[in-house]
PDB file of C-alpha atoms in Angstrom:
ATOM      1  CA  GLN A   1       2.913  14.418 -10.142  1.00 61.00           C
ATOM      2  CA  GLN A   2       2.038  13.194  -6.699  1.00 71.00           C
ATOM      3  CA  GLN A   3      -1.719  12.931  -6.339  1.00 90.00           C
ATOM      4  CA  VAL A   4      -1.638  12.412  -2.573  1.00 96.00           C
ATOM      5  CA  LYS A   5       0.764  14.516  -0.530  1.00 97.00           C
ATOM      6  CA  GLN A   6       1.586  13.521   3.031  1.00 97.00           C
ATOM      7  CA  SER A   7       3.332  15.402   5.819  1.00 97.00           C
ATOM      8  CA  PRO A   8       5.425  15.309   7.877  1.00 97.00           C
ATOM      9  CA  GLN A   9       7.937  12.750   6.604  1.00 97.00           C
ATOM     10  CA  SER A  10       8.856  11.841  10.155  1.00 97.00           C
ATOM     11  CA  LEU A  11       7.547  12.501  13.606  1.00 97.00           C
ATOM     12  CA  ILE A  12       8.852  11.948  17.116  1.00 98.00           C
ATOM     13  CA  VAL A  13       6.350  11.991  19.958  1.00 97.00           C
ATOM     14  CA  GLN A  14       6.554  11.172  23.629  1.00 97.00           C
ATOM     15  CA  LYS A  15       4.569   8.285  25.023  1.00 97.00           C
ATOM     16  CA  GLY A  16       1.064   9.504  25.816  1.00 97.00           C
ATOM     17  CA  GLY A  17       1.271  12.334  23.295  1.00 97.00           C
ATOM     18  CA  ILE A  18      -0.737  12.950  20.141  1.00 97.00           C
ATOM     19  CA  SER A  19       0.623  12.138  16.685  1.00 97.00           C
ATOM     20  CA  ILE A  20      -0.902  14.073  13.809  1.00 98.00           C
ATOM     21  CA  ILE A  21      -0.304  13.243  10.153  1.00 98.00           C
ATOM     22  CA  ASN A  22      -1.799  15.266   7.324  1.00 98.00           C
ATOM     23  CA  CYS A  23      -2.649  14.404   3.748  1.00 98.00           C
ATOM     24  CA  ALA A  24      -3.937  16.395   0.802  1.00 97.00           C
ATOM     25  CA  TYR A  25      -5.303  15.038  -2.440  1.00 96.00           C
ATOM     26  CA  GLU A  26      -5.979  16.514  -5.850  1.00 93.00           C
ATOM     27  CA  ASN A  27      -8.323  14.130  -7.636  1.00 92.00           C
ATOM     28  CA  THR A  28     -11.924  14.895  -6.701  1.00 91.00           C
ATOM     29  CA  ALA A  29     -12.924  11.464  -8.031  1.00 91.00           C
ATOM     30  CA  PHE A  30     -11.320   9.864  -4.973  1.00 92.00           C
ATOM     31  CA  ASP A  31     -13.987   8.695  -2.560  1.00 89.00           C
ATOM     32  CA  TYR A  32     -12.269   6.227  -0.260  1.00 91.00           C
ATOM     33  CA  PHE A  33      -9.463   7.297   2.069  1.00 94.00           C
ATOM     34  CA  PRO A  34      -7.696   4.610   4.108  1.00 94.00           C
ATOM     35  CA  TRP A  35      -4.720   4.826   6.399  1.00 97.00           C
ATOM     36  CA  TYR A  36      -2.226   1.988   6.445  1.00 97.00           C
ATOM     37  CA  GLN A  37       0.317   1.098   9.120  1.00 98.00           C
ATOM     38  CA  GLN A  38       3.549  -0.628   8.178  1.00 98.00           C
ATOM     39  CA  PHE A  39       6.093  -2.186  10.522  1.00 97.00           C
ATOM     40  CA  PRO A  40       9.649  -2.958   9.326  1.00 95.00           C
ATOM     41  CA  GLY A  41       9.757  -6.095   7.224  1.00 93.00           C
ATOM     42  CA  LYS A  42       5.979  -6.326   6.971  1.00 95.00           C
ATOM     43  CA  GLY A  43       3.358  -5.377   4.466  1.00 96.00           C
ATOM     44  CA  PRO A  44       1.043  -2.393   5.035  1.00 97.00           C
ATOM     45  CA  ALA A  45      -2.050  -3.189   7.086  1.00 96.00           C
ATOM     46  CA  LEU A  46      -5.293  -1.220   7.112  1.00 94.00           C
ATOM     47  CA  LEU A  47      -5.678   0.897  10.220  1.00 96.00           C
ATOM     48  CA  ILE A  48      -8.799   2.938   9.576  1.00 94.00           C
ATOM     49  CA  ALA A  49     -10.640   4.308   6.539  1.00 93.00           C
ATOM     50  CA  ILE A  50     -13.174   7.008   5.786  1.00 93.00           C
ATOM     51  CA  ARG A  51     -15.516   8.002   2.996  1.00 90.00           C
ATOM     52  CA  PRO A  52     -16.197  11.665   2.164  1.00 89.00           C
ATOM     53  CA  ASP A  53     -19.777  11.599   3.434  1.00 90.00           C
ATOM     54  CA  VAL A  54     -18.512  11.857   7.026  1.00 92.00           C
ATOM     55  CA  SER A  55     -16.142  14.408   8.529  1.00 94.00           C
ATOM     56  CA  GLU A  56     -14.686  12.247  11.267  1.00 96.00           C
ATOM     57  CA  LYS A  57     -14.264   8.594  12.136  1.00 96.00           C
ATOM     58  CA  LYS A  58     -12.856   7.217  15.350  1.00 96.00           C
ATOM     59  CA  GLU A  59     -11.637   3.713  16.153  1.00 95.00           C
ATOM     60  CA  GLY A  60     -10.043   3.377  19.549  1.00 96.00           C
ATOM     61  CA  ARG A  61      -7.090   5.750  19.766  1.00 97.00           C
ATOM     62  CA  PHE A  62      -7.124   6.460  16.022  1.00 97.00           C
ATOM     63  CA  THR A  63      -9.228   9.227  14.459  1.00 97.00           C
ATOM     64  CA  ILE A  64      -9.509  10.388  10.863  1.00 96.00           C
ATOM     65  CA  SER A  65     -10.648  13.943  10.216  1.00 96.00           C
ATOM     66  CA  PHE A  66     -11.836  14.697   6.700  1.00 96.00           C
ATOM     67  CA  ASN A  67     -12.314  18.086   5.034  1.00 95.00           C
ATOM     68  CA  LYS A  68     -13.890  17.582   1.625  1.00 94.00           C
ATOM     69  CA  SER A  69     -13.854  21.239   0.556  1.00 94.00           C
ATOM     70  CA  ALA A  70     -10.145  21.562   1.352  1.00 95.00           C
ATOM     71  CA  LYS A  71      -9.389  18.096  -0.043  1.00 95.00           C
ATOM     72  CA  GLN A  72      -7.487  17.228   3.102  1.00 97.00           C
ATOM     73  CA  PHE A  73      -7.626  14.489   5.677  1.00 97.00           C
ATOM     74  CA  SER A  74      -5.592  13.698   8.738  1.00 98.00           C
ATOM     75  CA  LEU A  75      -4.838  10.919  11.166  1.00 98.00           C
ATOM     76  CA  HIS A  76      -4.682  11.578  14.891  1.00 98.00           C
ATOM     77  CA  ILE A  77      -3.138   8.972  17.167  1.00 98.00           C
ATOM     78  CA  MET A  78      -4.145   9.714  20.734  1.00 97.00           C
ATOM     79  CA  ASP A  79      -2.193   8.489  23.772  1.00 97.00           C
ATOM     80  CA  SER A  80       0.645   7.344  21.485  1.00 97.00           C
ATOM     81  CA  GLN A  81       2.421   4.176  22.618  1.00 97.00           C
ATOM     82  CA  PRO A  82       5.879   2.805  21.734  1.00 97.00           C
ATOM     83  CA  GLY A  83       4.112  -0.014  19.886  1.00 97.00           C
ATOM     84  CA  ASP A  84       2.659   2.613  17.533  1.00 97.00           C
ATOM     85  CA  SER A  85       6.157   3.284  16.179  1.00 98.00           C
ATOM     86  CA  ALA A  86       5.773   2.477  12.495  1.00 98.00           C
ATOM     87  CA  THR A  87       5.412   4.090   9.099  1.00 98.00           C
ATOM     88  CA  TYR A  88       1.942   5.390   8.325  1.00 98.00           C
ATOM     89  CA  PHE A  89       0.594   5.857   4.835  1.00 98.00           C
ATOM     90  CA  CYS A  90      -2.488   7.722   3.772  1.00 97.00           C
ATOM     91  CA  ALA A  91      -4.059   6.580   0.545  1.00 96.00           C
ATOM     92  CA  ALA A  92      -6.957   7.321  -1.741  1.00 94.00           C
ATOM     93  CA  SER A  93      -8.924   5.451  -4.349  1.00 91.00           C
ATOM     94  CA  LYS A  94     -11.902   6.037  -6.592  1.00 87.00           C
ATOM     95  CA  ALA A  95     -13.842   3.347  -4.785  1.00 76.00           C
ATOM     96  CA  ALA A  96     -13.241   0.879  -2.039  1.00 70.00           C
ATOM     97  CA  GLY A  97     -11.554  -2.176  -3.515  1.00 72.00           C
ATOM     98  CA  ASN A  98      -9.873  -0.236  -6.313  1.00 82.00           C
ATOM     99  CA  LYS A  99      -6.198   0.567  -6.725  1.00 87.00           C
ATOM    100  CA  LEU A 100      -4.713   2.757  -4.025  1.00 91.00           C
ATOM    101  CA  THR A 101      -2.720   5.933  -4.572  1.00 94.00           C
ATOM    102  CA  PHE A 102      -0.448   6.343  -1.569  1.00 96.00           C
ATOM    103  CA  GLY A 103       1.049   9.348   0.136  1.00 97.00           C
ATOM    104  CA  GLY A 104       4.789   9.351   0.740  1.00 96.00           C
ATOM    105  CA  GLY A 105       4.573   7.916   4.259  1.00 97.00           C
ATOM    106  CA  THR A 106       5.331   9.249   7.744  1.00 98.00           C
ATOM    107  CA  ARG A 107       7.746   7.481  10.023  1.00 98.00           C
ATOM    108  CA  VAL A 108       6.464   7.811  13.587  1.00 98.00           C
ATOM    109  CA  LEU A 109       8.698   7.160  16.567  1.00 98.00           C
ATOM    110  CA  VAL A 110       7.100   7.100  19.995  1.00 97.00           C
ATOM    111  CA  LYS A 111       9.633   7.568  22.767  1.00 97.00           C
ATOM    112  CA  PRO A 112       8.953   5.854  26.103  1.00 92.00           C
TER     113      PRO A 112
ATOM    114  CA  ASP B   1      -3.378 -19.205   7.820  1.00 66.00           C
ATOM    115  CA  THR B   2      -1.841 -16.333   5.834  1.00 73.00           C
ATOM    116  CA  ALA B   3      -4.333 -14.299   3.807  1.00 92.00           C
ATOM    117  CA  VAL B   4      -1.909 -13.064   1.146  1.00 96.00           C
ATOM    118  CA  SER B   5       1.332 -14.966   0.846  1.00 96.00           C
ATOM    119  CA  GLN B   6       4.170 -14.253  -1.509  1.00 96.00           C
ATOM    120  CA  THR B   7       7.412 -16.074  -2.172  1.00 97.00           C
ATOM    121  CA  PRO B   8      10.251 -15.668  -1.885  1.00 97.00           C
ATOM    122  CA  LYS B   9      10.645 -13.136   0.914  1.00 96.00           C
ATOM    123  CA  TYR B  10      14.167 -12.256  -0.188  1.00 97.00           C
ATOM    124  CA  LEU B  11      15.673 -12.449  -3.647  1.00 97.00           C
ATOM    125  CA  VAL B  12      19.248 -11.515  -4.483  1.00 98.00           C
ATOM    126  CA  THR B  13      20.259 -11.828  -8.104  1.00 97.00           C
ATOM    127  CA  GLN B  14      22.655 -10.492 -10.677  1.00 97.00           C
ATOM    128  CA  MET B  15      21.919  -7.926 -13.335  1.00 97.00           C
ATOM    129  CA  GLY B  16      20.544  -9.427 -16.507  1.00 97.00           C
ATOM    130  CA  ASN B  17      18.907 -12.412 -14.825  1.00 98.00           C
ATOM    131  CA  ASP B  18      15.223 -13.310 -15.036  1.00 98.00           C
ATOM    132  CA  LYS B  19      13.273 -13.929 -11.842  1.00 98.00           C
ATOM    133  CA  SER B  20       9.726 -14.573 -10.686  1.00 98.00           C
ATOM    134  CA  ILE B  21       7.763 -13.737  -7.562  1.00 98.00           C
ATOM    135  CA  LYS B  22       4.663 -15.720  -6.691  1.00 98.00           C
ATOM    136  CA  CYS B  23       1.561 -14.579  -4.839  1.00 97.00           C
ATOM    137  CA  GLU B  24      -1.473 -16.402  -3.557  1.00 97.00           C
ATOM    138  CA  GLN B  25      -4.522 -15.164  -1.663  1.00 96.00           C
ATOM    139  CA  ASN B  26      -7.045 -17.308   0.200  1.00 95.00           C
ATOM    140  CA  LEU B  27      -9.580 -14.538   0.849  1.00 93.00           C
ATOM    141  CA  GLY B  28     -11.778 -15.214  -2.151  1.00 91.00           C
ATOM    142  CA  HIS B  29     -11.047 -11.737  -3.498  1.00 91.00           C
ATOM    143  CA  ASP B  30     -11.619 -10.901  -7.131  1.00 90.00           C
ATOM    144  CA  THR B  31      -8.860  -8.325  -7.557  1.00 91.00           C
ATOM    145  CA  MET B  32      -5.112  -8.671  -7.073  1.00 94.00           C
ATOM    146  CA  TYR B  33      -2.314  -6.131  -7.352  1.00 94.00           C
ATOM    147  CA  TRP B  34       1.410  -5.681  -7.469  1.00 96.00           C
ATOM    148  CA  TYR B  35       2.838  -2.635  -5.732  1.00 96.00           C
ATOM    149  CA  LYS B  36       6.466  -1.509  -5.678  1.00 96.00           C
ATOM    150  CA  GLN B  37       8.016   0.147  -2.621  1.00 97.00           C
ATOM    151  CA  ASP B  38      11.248   1.961  -3.365  1.00 95.00           C
ATOM    152  CA  SER B  39      14.143   2.744  -1.062  1.00 93.00           C
ATOM    153  CA  LYS B  40      12.362   5.891   0.162  1.00 92.00           C
ATOM    154  CA  LYS B  41       9.350   3.775   1.170  1.00 93.00           C
ATOM    155  CA  PHE B  42       7.186   5.224  -1.586  1.00 95.00           C
ATOM    156  CA  LEU B  43       4.449   2.752  -2.599  1.00 96.00           C
ATOM    157  CA  LYS B  44       3.227   2.730  -6.171  1.00 94.00           C
ATOM    158  CA  ILE B  45       0.781   0.522  -8.045  1.00 94.00           C
ATOM    159  CA  MET B  46       2.254  -1.525 -10.871  1.00 94.00           C
ATOM    160  CA  PHE B  47      -0.504  -3.858 -12.014  1.00 92.00           C
ATOM    161  CA  SER B  48      -4.044  -4.806 -11.148  1.00 91.00           C
ATOM    162  CA  TYR B  49      -5.930  -7.936 -12.171  1.00 90.00           C
ATOM    163  CA  ASN B  50      -9.648  -8.475 -11.776  1.00 87.00           C
ATOM    164  CA  ASN B  51     -10.939 -12.016 -12.255  1.00 82.00           C
ATOM    165  CA  LYS B  52      -7.694 -12.972 -14.030  1.00 81.00           C
ATOM    166  CA  GLU B  53      -7.895 -10.030 -16.441  1.00 83.00           C
ATOM    167  CA  LEU B  54      -5.336  -7.216 -16.506  1.00 84.00           C
ATOM    168  CA  ILE B  55      -7.081  -3.929 -15.766  1.00 81.00           C
ATOM    169  CA  ILE B  56      -4.224  -1.648 -14.756  1.00 79.00           C
ATOM    170  CA  ASN B  57      -0.690  -1.391 -16.105  1.00 79.00           C
ATOM    171  CA  GLU B  58       0.921   1.708 -14.678  1.00 81.00           C
ATOM    172  CA  THR B  59       3.703   2.599 -17.130  1.00 79.00           C
ATOM    173  CA  VAL B  60       5.819  -0.312 -16.028  1.00 89.00           C
ATOM    174  CA  PRO B  61       8.651  -1.449 -18.335  1.00 91.00           C
ATOM    175  CA  ASN B  62       7.852  -4.379 -20.592  1.00 91.00           C
ATOM    176  CA  ARG B  63      10.451  -6.406 -18.722  1.00 95.00           C
ATOM    177  CA  PHE B  64       7.796  -6.838 -16.020  1.00 95.00           C
ATOM    178  CA  SER B  65       5.105  -9.319 -16.951  1.00 93.00           C
ATOM    179  CA  PRO B  66       2.363 -10.324 -14.547  1.00 93.00           C
ATOM    180  CA  LYS B  67       0.436 -13.524 -14.982  1.00 93.00           C
ATOM    181  CA  SER B  68      -2.723 -14.656 -13.251  1.00 93.00           C
ATOM    182  CA  PRO B  69      -3.397 -18.380 -13.725  1.00 92.00           C
ATOM    183  CA  ASP B  70      -6.547 -18.120 -11.604  1.00 91.00           C
ATOM    184  CA  LYS B  71      -8.293 -15.643  -9.314  1.00 90.00           C
ATOM    185  CA  ALA B  72      -6.256 -16.694  -6.292  1.00 94.00           C
ATOM    186  CA  HIS B  73      -2.814 -16.322  -7.860  1.00 96.00           C
ATOM    187  CA  LEU B  74      -0.875 -13.458  -9.384  1.00 96.00           C
ATOM    188  CA  ASN B  75       2.747 -13.936 -10.300  1.00 96.00           C
ATOM    189  CA  LEU B  76       5.299 -11.372 -11.416  1.00 97.00           C
ATOM    190  CA  HIS B  77       8.046 -12.246 -13.844  1.00 97.00           C
ATOM    191  CA  ILE B  78      10.896  -9.832 -14.407  1.00 97.00           C
ATOM    192  CA  ASN B  79      13.263 -10.178 -17.366  1.00 97.00           C
ATOM    193  CA  SER B  80      16.756  -8.738 -17.721  1.00 97.00           C
ATOM    194  CA  LEU B  81      16.916  -7.393 -14.196  1.00 97.00           C
ATOM    195  CA  GLU B  82      18.474  -3.965 -13.693  1.00 97.00           C
ATOM    196  CA  LEU B  83      20.000  -2.331 -10.612  1.00 97.00           C
ATOM    197  CA  GLY B  84      17.036   0.061 -10.477  1.00 95.00           C
ATOM    198  CA  ASP B  85      14.639  -2.841 -10.034  1.00 96.00           C
ATOM    199  CA  SER B  86      15.916  -3.291  -6.483  1.00 97.00           C
ATOM    200  CA  ALA B  87      12.913  -2.637  -4.245  1.00 97.00           C
ATOM    201  CA  VAL B  88      10.303  -4.375  -2.130  1.00 98.00           C
ATOM    202  CA  TYR B  89       7.445  -5.787  -4.158  1.00 98.00           C
ATOM    203  CA  PHE B  90       4.087  -6.250  -2.490  1.00 98.00           C
ATOM    204  CA  CYS B  91       1.220  -8.348  -3.662  1.00 97.00           C
ATOM    205  CA  ALA B  92      -2.225  -7.306  -2.446  1.00 96.00           C
ATOM    206  CA  SER B  93      -5.815  -8.333  -2.934  1.00 94.00           C
ATOM    207  CA  SER B  94      -9.223  -6.790  -2.438  1.00 91.00           C
ATOM    208  CA  SER B  95     -12.836  -7.348  -3.305  1.00 85.00           C
ATOM    209  CA  GLN B  96     -14.651  -4.876  -5.492  1.00 74.00           C
ATOM    210  CA  ARG B  97     -17.909  -6.431  -4.394  1.00 69.00           C
ATOM    211  CA  GLY B  98     -17.295  -6.143  -0.657  1.00 59.00           C
ATOM    212  CA  GLN B  99     -18.493  -3.370   1.594  1.00 57.00           C
ATOM    213  CA  THR B 100     -15.165  -2.322   3.047  1.00 63.00           C
ATOM    214  CA  GLY B 101     -12.929  -2.777   0.028  1.00 72.00           C
ATOM    215  CA  GLU B 102      -9.973  -3.294   2.326  1.00 85.00           C
ATOM    216  CA  ALA B 103      -6.795  -4.228   0.506  1.00 91.00           C
ATOM    217  CA  PHE B 104      -4.751  -6.958   2.179  1.00 94.00           C
ATOM    218  CA  PHE B 105      -1.026  -6.958   1.557  1.00 96.00           C
ATOM    219  CA  GLY B 106       1.487  -9.758   1.565  1.00 97.00           C
ATOM    220  CA  GLN B 107       4.689  -9.517   3.577  1.00 96.00           C
ATOM    221  CA  GLY B 108       6.676  -8.329   0.575  1.00 97.00           C
ATOM    222  CA  THR B 109       9.572  -9.634  -1.500  1.00 98.00           C
ATOM    223  CA  ARG B 110      12.797  -7.709  -1.099  1.00 98.00           C
ATOM    224  CA  LEU B 111      14.544  -7.863  -4.458  1.00 98.00           C
ATOM    225  CA  THR B 112      18.202  -6.901  -4.571  1.00 98.00           C
ATOM    226  CA  VAL B 113      19.921  -6.728  -7.942  1.00 97.00           C
ATOM    227  CA  VAL B 114      23.712  -6.730  -7.793  1.00 97.00           C
TER     228      VAL B 114
END
């Protein structure tokens, strides 16, 4: 049973476009929702994270939108660049610093 | 200066062998983890240690035995390796006392069992 579902599995976007990745969770005890970026041959690295007391968080070109009632959250990558080509994982945990439950990942390819 | 370092980066071994992966973190974190990433890129928690004590064991076969000699180190020993153990294993660390709780991951160990 997958507690965090992520879609789409892959995404192709033109340079300058917007990439949108969606996640849904089931466990209402989750209260920390990070997004991780992973390049080939590297470990995941934290991109941005949100807690359920806010509905949106923006850091540079990356924005998380959070809908607590729907138990959904999404990552928007604005002005996508070829260097953004990577696999993105949403995750959830019961508190910051606790074990992470990951979504299945989205492979993003930004075409120049 | 690498925050979370694991060795080796690549490991190719035959079925039935025993192997170990080592992990060290220099972030002063109190919690360390092992995650497994399968061929479909799915990441799943295996173990979690807090202050050298095992706190999570996620239905992992007994052939996998983690060991934490101190707060900065978490090793993974695997007995009687099977083909299905082929995956990338990531060590990670975090602080349960910190404000952000960010988990830092190592670069991974790609284990191939032949």
